[in-house]
Structures are given as structure tokens and as C-alpha cells.
XYZ file of C-alpha atoms in Angstrom:
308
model
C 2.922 5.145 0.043
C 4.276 2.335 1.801
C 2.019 0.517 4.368
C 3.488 -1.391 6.885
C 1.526 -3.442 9.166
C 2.333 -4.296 12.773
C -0.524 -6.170 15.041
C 2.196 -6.628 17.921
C 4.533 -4.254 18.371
C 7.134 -3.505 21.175
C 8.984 -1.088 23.003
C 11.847 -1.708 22.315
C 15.031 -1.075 25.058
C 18.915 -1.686 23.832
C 21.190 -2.348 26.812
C 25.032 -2.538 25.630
C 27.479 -4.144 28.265
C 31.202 -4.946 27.725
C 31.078 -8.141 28.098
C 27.516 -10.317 28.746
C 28.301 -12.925 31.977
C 25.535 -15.337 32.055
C 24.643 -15.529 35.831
C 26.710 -12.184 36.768
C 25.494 -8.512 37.250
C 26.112 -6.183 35.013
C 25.997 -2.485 36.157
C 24.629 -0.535 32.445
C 23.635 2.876 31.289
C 20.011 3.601 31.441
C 18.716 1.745 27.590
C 17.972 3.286 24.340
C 14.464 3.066 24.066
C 12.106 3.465 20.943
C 8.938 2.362 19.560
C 10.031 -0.596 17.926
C 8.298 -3.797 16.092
C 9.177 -5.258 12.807
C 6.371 -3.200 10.636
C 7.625 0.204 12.493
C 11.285 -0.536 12.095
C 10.974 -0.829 8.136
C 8.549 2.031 8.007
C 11.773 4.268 9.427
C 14.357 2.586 7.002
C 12.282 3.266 4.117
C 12.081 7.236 5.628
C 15.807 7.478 5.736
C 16.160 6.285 2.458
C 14.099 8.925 1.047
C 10.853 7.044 0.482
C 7.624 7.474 1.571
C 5.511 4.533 4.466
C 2.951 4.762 6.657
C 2.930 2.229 9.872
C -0.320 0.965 11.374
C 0.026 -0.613 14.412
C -1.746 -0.865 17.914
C -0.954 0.380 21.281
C -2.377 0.011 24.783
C -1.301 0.853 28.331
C 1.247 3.278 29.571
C 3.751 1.523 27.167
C 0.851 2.276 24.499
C 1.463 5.955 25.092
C 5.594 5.654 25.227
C 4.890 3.937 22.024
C 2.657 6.533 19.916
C 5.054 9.375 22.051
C 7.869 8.125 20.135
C 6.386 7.474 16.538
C 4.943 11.146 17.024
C 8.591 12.465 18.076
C 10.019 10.427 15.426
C 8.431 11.988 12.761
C 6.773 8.469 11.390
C 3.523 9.089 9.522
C 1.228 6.305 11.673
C -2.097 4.962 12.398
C -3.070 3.580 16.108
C -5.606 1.310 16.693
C -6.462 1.744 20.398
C -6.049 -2.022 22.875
C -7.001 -2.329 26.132
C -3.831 -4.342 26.731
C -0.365 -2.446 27.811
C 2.465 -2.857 24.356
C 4.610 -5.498 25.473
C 8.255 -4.852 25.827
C 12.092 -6.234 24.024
C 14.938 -6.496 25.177
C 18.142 -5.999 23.471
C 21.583 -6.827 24.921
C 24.372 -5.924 23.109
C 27.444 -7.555 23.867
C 29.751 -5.050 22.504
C 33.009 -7.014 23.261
C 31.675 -10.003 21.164
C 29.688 -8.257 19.007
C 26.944 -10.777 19.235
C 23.344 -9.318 20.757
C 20.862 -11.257 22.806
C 17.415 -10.717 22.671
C 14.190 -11.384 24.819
C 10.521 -10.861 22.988
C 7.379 -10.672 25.413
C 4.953 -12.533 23.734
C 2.367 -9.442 23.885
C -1.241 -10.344 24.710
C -4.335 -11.032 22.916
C -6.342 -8.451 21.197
C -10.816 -8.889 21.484
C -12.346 -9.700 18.487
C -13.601 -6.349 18.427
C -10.148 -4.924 18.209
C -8.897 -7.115 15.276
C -12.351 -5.741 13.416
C -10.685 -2.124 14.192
C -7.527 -2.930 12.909
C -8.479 -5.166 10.013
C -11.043 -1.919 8.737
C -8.181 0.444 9.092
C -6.027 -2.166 6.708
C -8.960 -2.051 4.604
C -8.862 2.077 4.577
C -5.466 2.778 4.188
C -4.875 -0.317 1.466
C -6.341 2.288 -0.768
C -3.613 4.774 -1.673
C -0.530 2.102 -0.857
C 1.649 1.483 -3.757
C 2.772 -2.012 -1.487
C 1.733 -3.519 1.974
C 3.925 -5.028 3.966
C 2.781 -7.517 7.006
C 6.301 -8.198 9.389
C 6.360 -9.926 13.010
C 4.316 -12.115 15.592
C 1.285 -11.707 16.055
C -0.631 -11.306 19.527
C -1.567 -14.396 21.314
C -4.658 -16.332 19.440
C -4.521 -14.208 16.278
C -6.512 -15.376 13.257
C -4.045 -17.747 11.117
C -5.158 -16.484 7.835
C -4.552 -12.457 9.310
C -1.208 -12.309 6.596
C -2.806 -14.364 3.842
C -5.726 -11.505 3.658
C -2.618 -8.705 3.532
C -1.720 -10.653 0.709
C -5.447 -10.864 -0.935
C -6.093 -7.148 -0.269
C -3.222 -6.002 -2.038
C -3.723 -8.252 -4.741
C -7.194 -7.004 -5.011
C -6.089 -3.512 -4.900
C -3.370 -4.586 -7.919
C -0.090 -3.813 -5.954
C 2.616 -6.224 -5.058
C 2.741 -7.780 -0.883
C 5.641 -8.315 1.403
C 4.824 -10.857 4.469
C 8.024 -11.655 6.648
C 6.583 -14.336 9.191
C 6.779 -17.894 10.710
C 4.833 -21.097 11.075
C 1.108 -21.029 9.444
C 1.129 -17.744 8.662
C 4.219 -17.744 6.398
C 2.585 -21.011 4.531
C -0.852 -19.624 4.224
C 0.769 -16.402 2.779
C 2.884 -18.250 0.205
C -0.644 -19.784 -0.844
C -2.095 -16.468 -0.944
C 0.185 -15.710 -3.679
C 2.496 -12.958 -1.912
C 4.952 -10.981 -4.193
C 7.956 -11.918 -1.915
C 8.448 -13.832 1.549
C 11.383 -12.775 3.732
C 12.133 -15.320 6.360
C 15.842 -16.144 7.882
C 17.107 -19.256 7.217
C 15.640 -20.344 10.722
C 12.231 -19.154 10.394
C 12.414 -20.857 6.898
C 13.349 -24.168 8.347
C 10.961 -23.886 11.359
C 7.687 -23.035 8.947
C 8.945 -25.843 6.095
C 10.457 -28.831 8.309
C 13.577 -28.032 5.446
C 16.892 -27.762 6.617
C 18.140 -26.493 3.339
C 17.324 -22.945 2.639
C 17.186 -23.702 -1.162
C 14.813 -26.477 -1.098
C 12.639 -24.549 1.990
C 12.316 -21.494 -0.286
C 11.198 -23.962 -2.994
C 8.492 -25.140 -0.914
C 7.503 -21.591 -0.694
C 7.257 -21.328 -4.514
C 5.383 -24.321 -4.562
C 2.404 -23.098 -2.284
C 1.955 -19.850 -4.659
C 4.655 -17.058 -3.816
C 6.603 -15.175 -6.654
C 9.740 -14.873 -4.689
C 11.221 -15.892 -1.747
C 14.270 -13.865 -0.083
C 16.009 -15.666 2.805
C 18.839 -13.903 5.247
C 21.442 -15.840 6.108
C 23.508 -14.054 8.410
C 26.881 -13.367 8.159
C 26.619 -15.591 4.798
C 24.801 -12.732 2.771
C 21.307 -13.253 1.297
C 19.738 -15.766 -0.939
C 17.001 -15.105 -3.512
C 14.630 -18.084 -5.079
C 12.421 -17.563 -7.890
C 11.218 -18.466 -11.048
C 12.732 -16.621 -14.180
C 10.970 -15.733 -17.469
C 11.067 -19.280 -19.084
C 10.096 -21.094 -16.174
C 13.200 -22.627 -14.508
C 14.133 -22.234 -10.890
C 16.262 -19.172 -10.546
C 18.858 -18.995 -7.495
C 20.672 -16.037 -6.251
C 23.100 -15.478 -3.579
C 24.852 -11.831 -2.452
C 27.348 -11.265 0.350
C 29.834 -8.764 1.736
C 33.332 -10.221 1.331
C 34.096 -10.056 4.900
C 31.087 -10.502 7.668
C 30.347 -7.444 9.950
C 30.302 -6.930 13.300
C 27.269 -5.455 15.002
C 24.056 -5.437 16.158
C 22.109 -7.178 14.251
C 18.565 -6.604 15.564
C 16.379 -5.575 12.626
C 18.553 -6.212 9.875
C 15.708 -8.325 8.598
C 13.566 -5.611 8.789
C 16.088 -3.193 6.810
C 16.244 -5.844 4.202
C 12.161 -6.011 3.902
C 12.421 -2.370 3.715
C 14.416 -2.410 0.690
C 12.434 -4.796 -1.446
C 9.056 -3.128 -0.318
C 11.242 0.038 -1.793
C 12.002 -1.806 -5.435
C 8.303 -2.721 -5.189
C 6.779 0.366 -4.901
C 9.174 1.304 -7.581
C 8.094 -0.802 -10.088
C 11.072 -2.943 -9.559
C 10.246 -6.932 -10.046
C 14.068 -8.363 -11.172
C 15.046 -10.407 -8.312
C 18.566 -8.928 -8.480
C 18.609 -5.349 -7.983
C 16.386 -6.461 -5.159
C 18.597 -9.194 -3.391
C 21.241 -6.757 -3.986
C 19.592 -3.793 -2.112
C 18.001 -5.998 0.035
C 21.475 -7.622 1.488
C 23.549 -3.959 1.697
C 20.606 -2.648 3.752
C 20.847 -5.528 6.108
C 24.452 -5.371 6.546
C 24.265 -1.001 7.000
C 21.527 -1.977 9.639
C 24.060 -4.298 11.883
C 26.471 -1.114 11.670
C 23.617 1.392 13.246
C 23.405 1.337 16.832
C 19.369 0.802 16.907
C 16.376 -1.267 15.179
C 15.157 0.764 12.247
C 18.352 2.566 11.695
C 20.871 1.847 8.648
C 24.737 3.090 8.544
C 25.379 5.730 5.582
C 27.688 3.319 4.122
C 24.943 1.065 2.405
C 25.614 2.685 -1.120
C 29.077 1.800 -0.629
C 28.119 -1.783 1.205
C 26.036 -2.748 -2.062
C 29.319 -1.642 -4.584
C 31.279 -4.327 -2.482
C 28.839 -6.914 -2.504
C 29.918 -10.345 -4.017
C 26.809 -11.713 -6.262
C 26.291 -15.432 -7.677
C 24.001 -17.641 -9.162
């Protein structure tokens, strides 16, 4: 069993317009709407793909309720912590004619200490039958800094491999926890390292203590850094030939799903990851929603073009 981790997750609502007119109304179709949020998202990739995850998460407020509605309807095995603040909201915008999507994250709101001791003992609980734990997303408003570096120390302690897919302190403090692999964009990357290059931020990474570092890149593909067997630096790239046109929201997520997948499997070679990793990002811009991949990603990952 999977166990995927969200502390601040969303509802999430996907507008689609024809074209998006910055300072213009746009008349739109009531939104999809779902319980979204980074840790839930990969939870229902990983239940497509036939595999087996568990999402813990909070929930407060009327949104709360929408929230735990949805996972229940959904059919995702899940955990709520109760919050005495309402689930904050995201908005999706897909610009259809473009094919580019804007999107706008509430921050969320912070949870009482009391709450994070709920929600860290439930980690603590379910870390026990998890064959990997992943920790995706913000976190609420004046989290503890440290909250993904002790993912990464409980499932080290427990003897199964960590995903953490973060920014800023968090993503640093994991890499010195020793996580099993780090999925940041090439954004986030730069942001937490100061690094322009994705290469040499990923490096960085390696540096503080992770084993591998995964970093989308967009319509360029993915890029995978880690160390091989003798020691040396080991860099690989994967890409579709031609970029697709979608909506990307959660394509990240789709790709964390994947490598938590190989994890779980007892797969640790960097390049049947990176390679399932990058066709389930690119068959989650072709699904209409977060959390969703396109039935093509079999045939995505035989087109794939992979270097080193």
C-alpha cells in the first residue's frame, strides 16, 4: 500500500473557456469539481493504473465535507483528519484555444498544534503496512519546516523507500533526510537551490543526502540525476518527440505516482522510472482533470526519446 500524504489539500474547480481575455468576461459552464491536492491526485493515478494507495489528508468546513463526499464517491481508500478550518479552494482555467491553463492556489490556513499531533499520529499508524510514503504539495500556513524530512525518517525507519515533491526548506531538509527520490519542476528546483541549471540544482540535491532526484521540464520531457553503481554522476533525460497539448495541471503528480509505483515494486534503476515517470506526465496533460491519465500512456512511453 501506497501512502500518500496531503496536509493542504483543495477543492479543486476546472473552468475551460475558448479563449482566456485578461480583463474580459467570460460566460462558462458550471466547473468540474473534485477533491483535489497533490497527495490525492497521485493516490487516484496509482488506482487507475492498477495499484494499490491510501491518501491521508485533512478537511474542514463545508468544503471539508465536498472534499471527503468526493474521495468517498470516488472510490479512494482515505484517512481524514478533522480541522476546524474550511479546505481551501483551486482554480483551474483552461484555455482550450491555446492550450495553456492558468491556475490560482488559496494558500489554505493554519492548522493548531493539536491538529498537526492528529495528523502526524495517523502518519505514524498508517506508515506501518506502506510499502512507500509519499509527501506532495504546500503545506498550511506556519507548518513545521522539518514536517517532510520526518516522512522521509519514518519511512526510512520503517525500511521502505520516500517520495517528497516540495519547495523551499522543505525540499532541502528532505534531501538531507536522505529521501529515495525528490520530484520538483525545473522551477521549484531553481526556487529551493538559487540554481538556474536543472543539472547542477538536482546536484545540489544529491549533495544534501537524496538518492535521486527527478525534475519535469515541461514540454522538454523529464530529467533524472543520480549516482550509478561506481559512483559517478549519472544523467538521464526522456521526452515525447513532439510536445502535447493539454492541461497540464497534475502532470507532476502523475509522474510522482509512477515512481512511488516502481518503488513499491521493488524498482530502484533510475530508467524504467524516468521512463514511466515522463509517459505518465504527458497521458496526464491529455486527461481532462487532476489525477486522471489518458489510456495512451503505454503507447506514450513506446514513443519516448531517452538519452544520457
Amino acid at each position: 500500500m501506497i501512502l500518500t500524504v496531503t496536509a493542504n489539500p483543495a477543492i479543486d474547480l476546472t473552468y475551460r473557456v475558448d479563449a482566456l481575455e485578461v480583463g474580459e468576461t467570460h460566460r462558462v459552464a458550471a466547473p468540474a469539481s473534485r477533491a483535489g491536492g497533490k497527495g490525492i491526485n497521485v493516490a487516484r493515478v496509482i488506482a487507475q493504473t492498477g495499484g494499490h494507495a491510501f491518501a491521508l489528508t485533512t478537511a474542514g468546513g463545508p468544503t471539508g465535507l465536498e472534499l471527503v463526499n468526493d474521495l468517498l464517491a470516488g472510490g479512494v481508500p482515505h484517512e481524514v483528519v478533522p480541522v476546524a478550518a474550511p479546505t481551501r479552494s483551486s482554480v483551474a482555467i483552461v484555455d482550450t484555444g491555446s492550450g495553456l491553463t492558468t491556475i490560482f492556489n488559496e494558500t489554505g490556513a493554519a492548522l493548531s498544534d493539536a491538529e498537526w499531533d492528529a495528523f502526524r499520529d495517523a502518519v505514524e499508524r498508517l506508515a506501518i503496512p506502506a510499502t512507500c510514503i509519499v509527501g506532495s504539495g504546500s503545506l498550511p500556513p506556519d507548518a513545521p519546516a522539518d514536517f517532510y524530512a520526518r516522512l522521509v525518517a519514518l519511512a526510512t525507519a520503517h525500511g521502505i523507500p520516500s517520495i517528497v515533491d516540495a519547495i523551499g526548506p522543505g525540499l532541502l531538509l528532505a534531501a538531507e533526510a536522505g529521501a529515495t527520490v525528490l520530484k520538483p519542476n525545473r522551477r521549484e528546483l531553481a526556487e529551493s537551490t538559487g540554481e538556474s541549471d536543472p543539472i547542477v540544482g538536482a546536484e545540489r540535491l544529491l549533495a544534501l543526502g537524496a538518492q535521486l532526484v527527478l525534475v519535469s521540464l515541461g514540454e522538454e520531457g523529464m530529467l533524472a540525476v543520480g549516482t550509478s553503481a561506481s559512483g559517478a554522476r549519472e544523467v538521464l533525460s526522456a521526452r515525447l518527440p513532439q510536445p502535447l497539448h493539454g492541461n497540464a495541471t497534475g502532470a507532476g503528480d502523475a509522474g510522482v505516482a509512477a515512481v512511488a509505483s516502481c518503488l513499491a515494486a521493488g524498482i530502484t534503476d533510475p530508467a524504467p522510472i524516468l521512463r514511466r515517470a515522463t509517459a505518465w506526465s504527458a497521458a496526464a496533460v491529455l486527461a481532462p482533470l487532476a489525477g486522471e491519465l489518458d489510456p495512451s500512456y503505454p503507447e506514450l512511453e513506446s514513443r519516448l526519446v531517452f538519452s544520457s
